[in-house]
């Protein structure tokens, strides 16, 4: 069976772009690997945060839409995003969050791993999970977080669903996931060997209203595919399941297909390549506003409406 290789990126909706940048770079110590615009709504930033080189699977991205209402948490939505950190890092992270006056919750154990939950400034539910470190991670030397504690990439996403059965069938019969187990009403599914970065947790809420996009909410979850061939055969599977995947869309740094899973959450398939250094020197990722070639002729108009962003002060 065709299988996805885990999480490629998660895209969420933020409020003020400067607050978003200050938090993900200034507090969480991630690298801004691409400062671009929403390719469908080019008067909006699209900010990409990742590890030192933008390794697929390390990437959380945002559309800052400060005028939008807060997300309504509900079914058919990804409601929680976890990042991987090395074993023994959480005491460092509690101190760091204290320093930046970021509130966090009680430490929890989820499926045998130690988890620190908190929110970003616009209400997105996040957590840090102490876990085995994936080999693919690349340290960012410019981070204000020391290398041994830096975020290693995505760990997992959590989705609320009105009914689980159809989503579970899609994951297991079409996308290569397997069922791992159930804990506190969360049913865990994982791609491949199921390590960090390959996990989706589902929880059923038959009476909860449908969720709605808004600030502090996840817009979509993208899943990794090796290349366009693998992606197109997964796309066939998804179409065969009666869903309606888009044609292949060129996102310039990767190639994408979008579809809604049966519960309503927007999913994307995305290729690992070509990568964020396709149009910028790896040393200078994220420093300039980058437009895909077809928007370059409109640079002046686009720059005129985007609010200026300054680098976050690192502490
Ligand atoms: Zn995406």
mmCIF file of C-alpha atoms and ligand atoms in Angstrom:
data_model
loop_
_atom_site.group_PDB
_atom_site.id
_atom_site.type_symbol
_atom_site.label_atom_id
_atom_site.label_comp_id
_atom_site.label_asym_id
_atom_site.label_seq_id
_atom_site.Cartn_x
_atom_site.Cartn_y
_atom_site.Cartn_z
ATOM 1 C CA UNK A 1 0.000 0.000 0.000
ATOM 2 C CA UNK A 2 1.068 3.590 -0.611
ATOM 3 C CA UNK A 3 1.927 5.288 2.630
ATOM 4 C CA UNK A 4 2.634 8.793 3.815
ATOM 5 C CA UNK A 5 5.926 9.261 5.654
ATOM 6 C CA UNK A 6 4.575 11.297 8.546
ATOM 7 C CA UNK A 7 3.809 14.976 9.090
ATOM 8 C CA UNK A 8 5.255 17.338 6.456
ATOM 9 C CA UNK A 9 4.002 20.561 8.047
ATOM 10 C CA UNK A 10 1.098 21.996 9.964
ATOM 11 C CA UNK A 11 -0.391 25.315 8.864
ATOM 12 C CA UNK A 12 -2.336 27.400 11.364
ATOM 13 C CA UNK A 13 -3.934 30.834 11.522
ATOM 14 C CA UNK A 14 -2.272 33.480 13.667
ATOM 15 C CA UNK A 15 -3.249 36.938 14.808
ATOM 16 C CA UNK A 16 -0.626 39.686 14.602
ATOM 17 C CA UNK A 17 2.353 38.503 12.478
ATOM 18 C CA UNK A 18 4.962 40.214 14.685
ATOM 19 C CA UNK A 19 3.610 38.477 17.811
ATOM 20 C CA UNK A 20 3.662 35.201 15.886
ATOM 21 C CA UNK A 21 7.300 35.731 14.830
ATOM 22 C CA UNK A 22 8.349 36.838 18.320
ATOM 23 C CA UNK A 23 6.876 33.668 19.798
ATOM 24 C CA UNK A 24 8.046 30.984 17.356
ATOM 25 C CA UNK A 25 11.536 32.436 16.820
ATOM 26 C CA UNK A 26 12.053 34.485 19.983
ATOM 27 C CA UNK A 27 10.554 32.080 22.525
ATOM 28 C CA UNK A 28 10.522 28.637 20.876
ATOM 29 C CA UNK A 29 13.850 29.255 19.123
ATOM 30 C CA UNK A 30 12.750 27.965 15.735
ATOM 31 C CA UNK A 31 14.203 29.312 12.498
ATOM 32 C CA UNK A 32 12.100 31.470 10.187
ATOM 33 C CA UNK A 33 12.993 29.524 7.037
ATOM 34 C CA UNK A 34 10.674 31.342 4.665
ATOM 35 C CA UNK A 35 8.962 34.700 4.732
ATOM 36 C CA UNK A 36 6.460 34.582 1.924
ATOM 37 C CA UNK A 37 2.798 35.277 1.166
ATOM 38 C CA UNK A 38 -0.294 33.134 1.021
ATOM 39 C CA UNK A 39 -0.222 32.091 -2.644
ATOM 40 C CA UNK A 40 -4.026 32.273 -2.858
ATOM 41 C CA UNK A 41 -4.365 35.518 -0.834
ATOM 42 C CA UNK A 42 -1.065 37.346 -1.528
ATOM 43 C CA UNK A 43 -1.803 40.347 0.729
ATOM 44 C CA UNK A 44 -1.267 37.983 3.693
ATOM 45 C CA UNK A 45 2.061 36.721 4.967
ATOM 46 C CA UNK A 46 2.882 33.038 5.015
ATOM 47 C CA UNK A 47 5.540 32.471 7.678
ATOM 48 C CA UNK A 48 7.368 29.140 7.919
ATOM 49 C CA UNK A 49 9.223 28.060 11.079
ATOM 50 C CA UNK A 50 11.377 24.950 11.161
ATOM 51 C CA UNK A 51 14.745 23.503 12.163
ATOM 52 C CA UNK A 52 18.088 24.806 10.846
ATOM 53 C CA UNK A 53 17.472 23.857 7.203
ATOM 54 C CA UNK A 54 13.689 23.458 6.943
ATOM 55 C CA UNK A 55 13.711 19.663 7.095
ATOM 56 C CA UNK A 56 10.280 18.340 6.025
ATOM 57 C CA UNK A 57 8.469 17.382 9.214
ATOM 58 C CA UNK A 58 10.034 20.160 11.295
ATOM 59 C CA UNK A 59 7.815 22.840 9.895
ATOM 60 C CA UNK A 60 4.895 24.831 11.343
ATOM 61 C CA UNK A 61 3.569 27.620 9.131
ATOM 62 C CA UNK A 62 1.122 30.477 9.689
ATOM 63 C CA UNK A 63 -1.237 32.734 7.848
ATOM 64 C CA UNK A 64 -1.494 35.790 10.127
ATOM 65 C CA UNK A 65 -5.051 37.138 9.837
ATOM 66 C CA UNK A 66 -5.417 39.483 12.841
ATOM 67 C CA UNK A 67 -8.892 40.631 11.805
ATOM 68 C CA UNK A 68 -10.282 37.079 11.846
ATOM 69 C CA UNK A 69 -12.339 35.803 14.812
ATOM 70 C CA UNK A 70 -10.769 33.161 17.059
ATOM 71 C CA UNK A 71 -11.097 29.571 15.818
ATOM 72 C CA UNK A 72 -14.109 27.672 17.099
ATOM 73 C CA UNK A 73 -12.736 24.429 18.424
ATOM 74 C CA UNK A 74 -14.936 21.583 17.245
ATOM 75 C CA UNK A 75 -15.101 18.502 15.102
ATOM 76 C CA UNK A 76 -13.442 18.232 11.710
ATOM 77 C CA UNK A 77 -10.482 20.239 12.919
ATOM 78 C CA UNK A 78 -6.957 19.573 14.110
ATOM 79 C CA UNK A 79 -7.026 20.996 17.627
ATOM 80 C CA UNK A 80 -3.586 20.361 19.068
ATOM 81 C CA UNK A 81 -0.009 20.310 17.750
ATOM 82 C CA UNK A 82 2.922 18.718 19.576
ATOM 83 C CA UNK A 83 6.628 19.278 19.014
ATOM 84 C CA UNK A 84 9.378 16.793 19.814
ATOM 85 C CA UNK A 85 12.132 17.734 22.257
ATOM 86 C CA UNK A 86 14.974 15.532 23.539
ATOM 87 C CA UNK A 87 14.581 13.512 26.735
ATOM 88 C CA UNK A 88 15.362 15.589 29.811
ATOM 89 C CA UNK A 89 14.565 18.944 28.121
ATOM 90 C CA UNK A 90 11.326 19.851 29.830
ATOM 91 C CA UNK A 91 12.910 21.420 32.909
ATOM 92 C CA UNK A 92 14.850 23.756 30.585
ATOM 93 C CA UNK A 93 11.638 24.548 28.718
ATOM 94 C CA UNK A 94 9.616 25.257 31.882
ATOM 95 C CA UNK A 95 12.270 27.765 32.924
ATOM 96 C CA UNK A 96 12.308 29.335 29.476
ATOM 97 C CA UNK A 97 8.519 29.641 29.330
ATOM 98 C CA UNK A 98 8.574 31.217 32.805
ATOM 99 C CA UNK A 99 11.179 33.724 31.616
ATOM 100 C CA UNK A 100 8.911 34.785 28.745
ATOM 101 C CA UNK A 101 5.779 34.696 30.951
ATOM 102 C CA UNK A 102 4.175 31.973 28.849
ATOM 103 C CA UNK A 103 1.678 29.990 30.941
ATOM 104 C CA UNK A 104 1.852 26.202 30.704
ATOM 105 C CA UNK A 105 -0.184 23.327 32.070
ATOM 106 C CA UNK A 106 0.592 20.386 34.311
ATOM 107 C CA UNK A 107 3.065 17.903 32.883
ATOM 108 C CA UNK A 108 1.187 14.875 31.513
ATOM 109 C CA UNK A 109 2.031 11.410 30.334
ATOM 110 C CA UNK A 110 0.647 10.510 26.920
ATOM 111 C CA UNK A 111 1.245 7.050 25.528
ATOM 112 C CA UNK A 112 4.247 6.683 27.832
ATOM 113 C CA UNK A 113 5.861 10.024 26.933
ATOM 114 C CA UNK A 114 6.201 13.145 29.101
ATOM 115 C CA UNK A 115 4.324 16.138 27.716
ATOM 116 C CA UNK A 116 4.249 19.855 28.592
ATOM 117 C CA UNK A 117 1.097 21.605 27.259
ATOM 118 C CA UNK A 118 0.841 25.353 26.570
ATOM 119 C CA UNK A 119 -0.670 27.813 24.073
ATOM 120 C CA UNK A 120 0.799 30.200 21.567
ATOM 121 C CA UNK A 121 -0.119 33.931 21.912
ATOM 122 C CA UNK A 122 -3.211 33.495 19.721
ATOM 123 C CA UNK A 123 -4.574 30.440 21.489
ATOM 124 C CA UNK A 124 -3.193 27.557 19.423
ATOM 125 C CA UNK A 125 -2.874 24.483 21.668
ATOM 126 C CA UNK A 126 0.709 23.251 21.650
ATOM 127 C CA UNK A 127 2.797 20.795 23.611
ATOM 128 C CA UNK A 128 6.415 19.735 23.919
ATOM 129 C CA UNK A 129 6.937 15.963 24.082
ATOM 130 C CA UNK A 130 10.121 14.372 25.382
ATOM 131 C CA UNK A 131 10.833 11.686 22.836
ATOM 132 C CA UNK A 132 13.501 9.843 20.875
ATOM 133 C CA UNK A 133 15.240 12.268 18.550
ATOM 134 C CA UNK A 134 14.719 11.818 14.814
ATOM 135 C CA UNK A 135 17.959 11.634 12.823
ATOM 136 C CA UNK A 136 16.771 14.120 10.239
ATOM 137 C CA UNK A 137 16.870 17.158 12.534
ATOM 138 C CA UNK A 138 19.451 19.897 11.829
ATOM 139 C CA UNK A 139 20.463 22.328 14.601
ATOM 140 C CA UNK A 140 19.992 26.040 13.954
ATOM 141 C CA UNK A 141 23.085 27.895 15.095
ATOM 142 C CA UNK A 142 21.194 31.204 15.201
ATOM 143 C CA UNK A 143 18.682 29.967 17.794
ATOM 144 C CA UNK A 144 18.566 31.430 21.282
ATOM 145 C CA UNK A 145 17.754 27.886 22.498
ATOM 146 C CA UNK A 146 20.883 25.761 23.014
ATOM 147 C CA UNK A 147 21.244 22.895 20.501
ATOM 148 C CA UNK A 148 20.608 20.166 23.091
ATOM 149 C CA UNK A 149 17.132 21.568 23.863
ATOM 150 C CA UNK A 150 16.002 22.793 20.441
ATOM 151 C CA UNK A 151 12.677 21.608 19.074
ATOM 152 C CA UNK A 152 13.343 18.535 16.918
ATOM 153 C CA UNK A 153 10.285 18.877 14.687
ATOM 154 C CA UNK A 154 6.660 17.867 14.771
ATOM 155 C CA UNK A 155 5.685 15.077 17.118
ATOM 156 C CA UNK A 156 1.950 14.629 16.488
ATOM 157 C CA UNK A 157 -1.383 16.242 15.694
ATOM 158 C CA UNK A 158 -4.706 15.702 17.469
ATOM 159 C CA UNK A 159 -8.067 15.870 15.686
ATOM 160 C CA UNK A 160 -11.632 16.062 16.977
ATOM 161 C CA UNK A 161 -14.137 14.116 14.883
ATOM 162 C CA UNK A 162 -17.893 13.688 15.072
ATOM 163 C CA UNK A 163 -17.507 10.049 13.923
ATOM 164 C CA UNK A 164 -14.230 8.216 13.777
ATOM 165 C CA UNK A 165 -14.976 5.234 11.535
ATOM 166 C CA UNK A 166 -14.602 6.835 8.096
ATOM 167 C CA UNK A 167 -11.505 8.830 9.054
ATOM 168 C CA UNK A 168 -9.912 5.730 10.561
ATOM 169 C CA UNK A 169 -10.596 3.771 7.389
ATOM 170 C CA UNK A 170 -9.019 6.503 5.275
ATOM 171 C CA UNK A 171 -5.914 6.562 7.466
ATOM 172 C CA UNK A 172 -5.466 2.794 7.643
ATOM 173 C CA UNK A 173 -6.728 1.647 4.241
ATOM 174 C CA UNK A 174 -5.530 4.476 1.982
ATOM 175 C CA UNK A 175 -2.748 6.408 3.690
ATOM 176 C CA UNK A 176 -0.709 3.645 5.336
ATOM 177 C CA UNK A 177 -1.384 4.384 9.010
ATOM 178 C CA UNK A 178 -1.809 1.670 11.649
ATOM 179 C CA UNK A 179 -3.691 1.748 14.945
ATOM 180 C CA UNK A 180 -1.337 2.096 17.914
ATOM 181 C CA UNK A 181 -3.686 2.142 20.916
ATOM 182 C CA UNK A 182 -6.219 4.104 22.902
ATOM 183 C CA UNK A 183 -5.708 6.272 25.983
ATOM 184 C CA UNK A 184 -8.067 8.752 27.685
ATOM 185 C CA UNK A 185 -10.422 8.651 24.718
ATOM 186 C CA UNK A 186 -7.665 9.375 22.197
ATOM 187 C CA UNK A 187 -7.117 6.765 19.495
ATOM 188 C CA UNK A 188 -3.554 6.931 18.207
ATOM 189 C CA UNK A 189 -2.648 6.171 14.591
ATOM 190 C CA UNK A 190 0.852 6.186 13.191
ATOM 191 C CA UNK A 191 2.533 5.980 9.806
ATOM 192 C CA UNK A 192 5.464 3.631 9.223
ATOM 193 C CA UNK A 193 7.218 2.626 12.451
ATOM 194 C CA UNK A 194 5.201 5.205 14.359
ATOM 195 C CA UNK A 195 7.980 7.314 15.826
ATOM 196 C CA UNK A 196 7.725 11.028 16.602
ATOM 197 C CA UNK A 197 6.476 13.021 13.624
ATOM 198 C CA UNK A 198 4.316 10.212 12.267
ATOM 199 C CA UNK A 199 1.421 10.345 14.708
ATOM 200 C CA UNK A 200 -2.235 11.404 14.505
ATOM 201 C CA UNK A 201 -4.504 11.095 17.562
ATOM 202 C CA UNK A 202 -8.267 11.094 17.027
ATOM 203 C CA UNK A 203 -11.031 11.701 19.549
ATOM 204 C CA UNK A 204 -14.738 11.227 18.867
ATOM 205 C CA UNK A 205 -17.234 13.924 19.933
ATOM 206 C CA UNK A 206 -20.657 12.934 18.524
ATOM 207 C CA UNK A 207 -22.457 15.987 19.932
ATOM 208 C CA UNK A 208 -19.854 18.684 19.436
ATOM 209 C CA UNK A 209 -20.530 21.302 16.719
ATOM 210 C CA UNK A 210 -18.319 21.480 13.680
ATOM 211 C CA UNK A 211 -15.143 23.492 14.305
ATOM 212 C CA UNK A 212 -14.398 26.645 12.372
ATOM 213 C CA UNK A 213 -11.167 28.181 11.163
ATOM 214 C CA UNK A 214 -9.973 31.277 12.992
ATOM 215 C CA UNK A 215 -6.989 32.722 14.812
ATOM 216 C CA UNK A 216 -5.337 30.178 17.065
ATOM 217 C CA UNK A 217 -6.709 27.305 14.975
ATOM 218 C CA UNK A 218 -5.080 24.805 12.633
ATOM 219 C CA UNK A 219 -5.837 25.393 8.961
ATOM 220 C CA UNK A 220 -4.527 22.089 7.593
ATOM 221 C CA UNK A 221 -2.176 19.205 8.209
ATOM 222 C CA UNK A 222 0.233 18.169 5.439
ATOM 223 C CA UNK A 223 1.613 14.636 5.112
ATOM 224 C CA UNK A 224 4.983 13.774 3.577
ATOM 225 C CA UNK A 225 5.393 11.899 0.335
ATOM 226 C CA UNK A 226 8.762 11.098 -1.227
ATOM 227 C CA UNK A 227 8.068 12.534 -4.655
ATOM 228 C CA UNK A 228 5.348 13.382 -7.145
ATOM 229 C CA UNK A 229 4.946 9.731 -8.269
ATOM 230 C CA UNK A 230 4.229 8.568 -4.718
ATOM 231 C CA UNK A 231 2.005 11.573 -4.183
ATOM 232 C CA UNK A 232 -0.055 10.918 -7.317
ATOM 233 C CA UNK A 233 -0.612 7.290 -6.429
ATOM 234 C CA UNK A 234 -1.763 8.348 -2.946
ATOM 235 C CA UNK A 235 -4.005 10.877 -4.668
ATOM 236 C CA UNK A 236 -5.579 8.019 -6.683
ATOM 237 C CA UNK A 237 -6.243 6.110 -3.459
ATOM 238 C CA UNK A 238 -7.900 9.152 -1.959
ATOM 239 C CA UNK A 239 -10.078 9.660 -5.010
ATOM 240 C CA UNK A 240 -10.982 5.955 -4.937
ATOM 241 C CA UNK A 241 -12.171 6.445 -1.348
ATOM 242 C CA UNK A 242 -14.762 8.858 -2.750
ATOM 243 C CA UNK A 243 -12.989 12.041 -1.642
ATOM 244 C CA UNK A 244 -12.153 14.906 -3.948
ATOM 245 C CA UNK A 245 -8.448 15.665 -4.012
ATOM 246 C CA UNK A 246 -7.313 18.781 -5.898
ATOM 247 C CA UNK A 247 -5.009 18.435 -8.883
ATOM 248 C CA UNK A 248 -1.295 18.679 -8.135
ATOM 249 C CA UNK A 249 -0.528 22.283 -7.105
ATOM 250 C CA UNK A 250 2.980 23.706 -7.419
ATOM 251 C CA UNK A 251 3.888 25.351 -4.101
ATOM 252 C CA UNK A 252 7.398 25.947 -5.466
ATOM 253 C CA UNK A 253 9.200 24.553 -2.380
ATOM 254 C CA UNK A 254 7.072 21.408 -2.630
ATOM 255 C CA UNK A 255 4.220 19.962 -4.711
ATOM 256 C CA UNK A 256 0.841 19.690 -3.022
ATOM 257 C CA UNK A 257 -2.522 17.965 -3.244
ATOM 258 C CA UNK A 258 -5.337 18.993 -0.870
ATOM 259 C CA UNK A 259 -8.465 17.142 0.236
ATOM 260 C CA UNK A 260 -10.836 17.014 3.166
ATOM 261 C CA UNK A 261 -10.749 13.783 5.134
ATOM 262 C CA UNK A 262 -14.243 12.338 5.753
ATOM 263 C CA UNK A 263 -14.599 14.166 9.086
ATOM 264 C CA UNK A 264 -13.878 17.517 7.424
ATOM 265 C CA UNK A 265 -10.280 18.317 8.413
ATOM 266 C CA UNK A 266 -8.276 19.768 5.531
ATOM 267 C CA UNK A 267 -5.343 17.504 4.684
ATOM 268 C CA UNK A 268 -2.523 18.058 2.213
ATOM 269 C CA UNK A 269 -0.040 15.702 0.619
ATOM 270 C CA UNK A 270 3.338 17.380 0.067
ATOM 271 C CA UNK A 271 6.590 16.215 -1.507
ATOM 272 C CA UNK A 272 9.833 16.396 0.466
ATOM 273 C CA UNK A 273 11.503 18.456 -2.258
ATOM 274 C CA UNK A 274 12.635 20.691 -3.828
ATOM 275 C CA UNK A 275 12.934 22.449 -0.425
ATOM 276 C CA UNK A 276 13.313 25.940 0.982
ATOM 277 C CA UNK A 277 16.775 26.550 -0.492
ATOM 278 C CA UNK A 278 15.365 26.419 -4.024
ATOM 279 C CA UNK A 279 15.193 30.218 -4.137
ATOM 280 C CA UNK A 280 17.421 31.360 -1.257
ATOM 281 C CA UNK A 281 20.885 30.602 -0.011
ATOM 282 C CA UNK A 282 20.576 28.206 2.942
ATOM 283 C CA UNK A 283 22.571 30.700 5.056
ATOM 284 C CA UNK A 284 20.012 33.466 4.503
ATOM 285 C CA UNK A 285 16.664 31.658 4.615
ATOM 286 C CA UNK A 286 13.800 33.831 5.826
ATOM 287 C CA UNK A 287 15.628 37.154 5.695
ATOM 288 C CA UNK A 288 13.878 38.574 2.615
ATOM 289 C CA UNK A 289 10.285 38.464 1.442
ATOM 290 C CA UNK A 290 10.253 35.636 -1.102
ATOM 291 C CA UNK A 291 7.572 35.414 -3.746
ATOM 292 C CA UNK A 292 7.032 32.475 -6.059
ATOM 293 C CA UNK A 293 8.010 33.439 -9.631
ATOM 294 C CA UNK A 294 4.418 33.977 -10.789
ATOM 295 C CA UNK A 295 3.839 36.617 -8.053
ATOM 296 C CA UNK A 296 7.190 38.374 -8.550
ATOM 297 C CA UNK A 297 5.731 40.852 -11.112
ATOM 298 C CA UNK A 298 3.375 42.084 -8.335
ATOM 299 C CA UNK A 299 6.071 42.530 -5.688
ATOM 300 C CA UNK A 300 5.620 46.294 -5.269
ATOM 301 C CA UNK A 301 1.849 46.061 -4.642
ATOM 302 C CA UNK A 302 2.282 43.083 -2.325
ATOM 303 C CA UNK A 303 5.047 44.703 -0.253
ATOM 304 C CA UNK A 304 3.005 47.893 0.053
ATOM 305 C CA UNK A 305 0.176 46.135 1.921
ATOM 306 C CA UNK A 306 2.193 43.799 4.160
ATOM 307 C CA UNK A 307 3.020 45.142 7.634
ATOM 308 C CA UNK A 308 6.791 45.428 8.239
ATOM 309 C CA UNK A 309 8.318 42.713 10.451
ATOM 310 C CA UNK A 310 11.408 43.165 12.624
ATOM 311 C CA UNK A 311 13.582 40.328 13.851
ATOM 312 C CA UNK A 312 12.566 39.204 17.330
ATOM 313 C CA UNK A 313 14.951 40.148 20.095
ATOM 314 C CA UNK A 314 16.489 36.942 21.336
ATOM 315 C CA UNK A 315 17.163 36.452 24.996
HETATM 316 ZN ZN1 LIG B 1 0.291 23.349 3.558
#
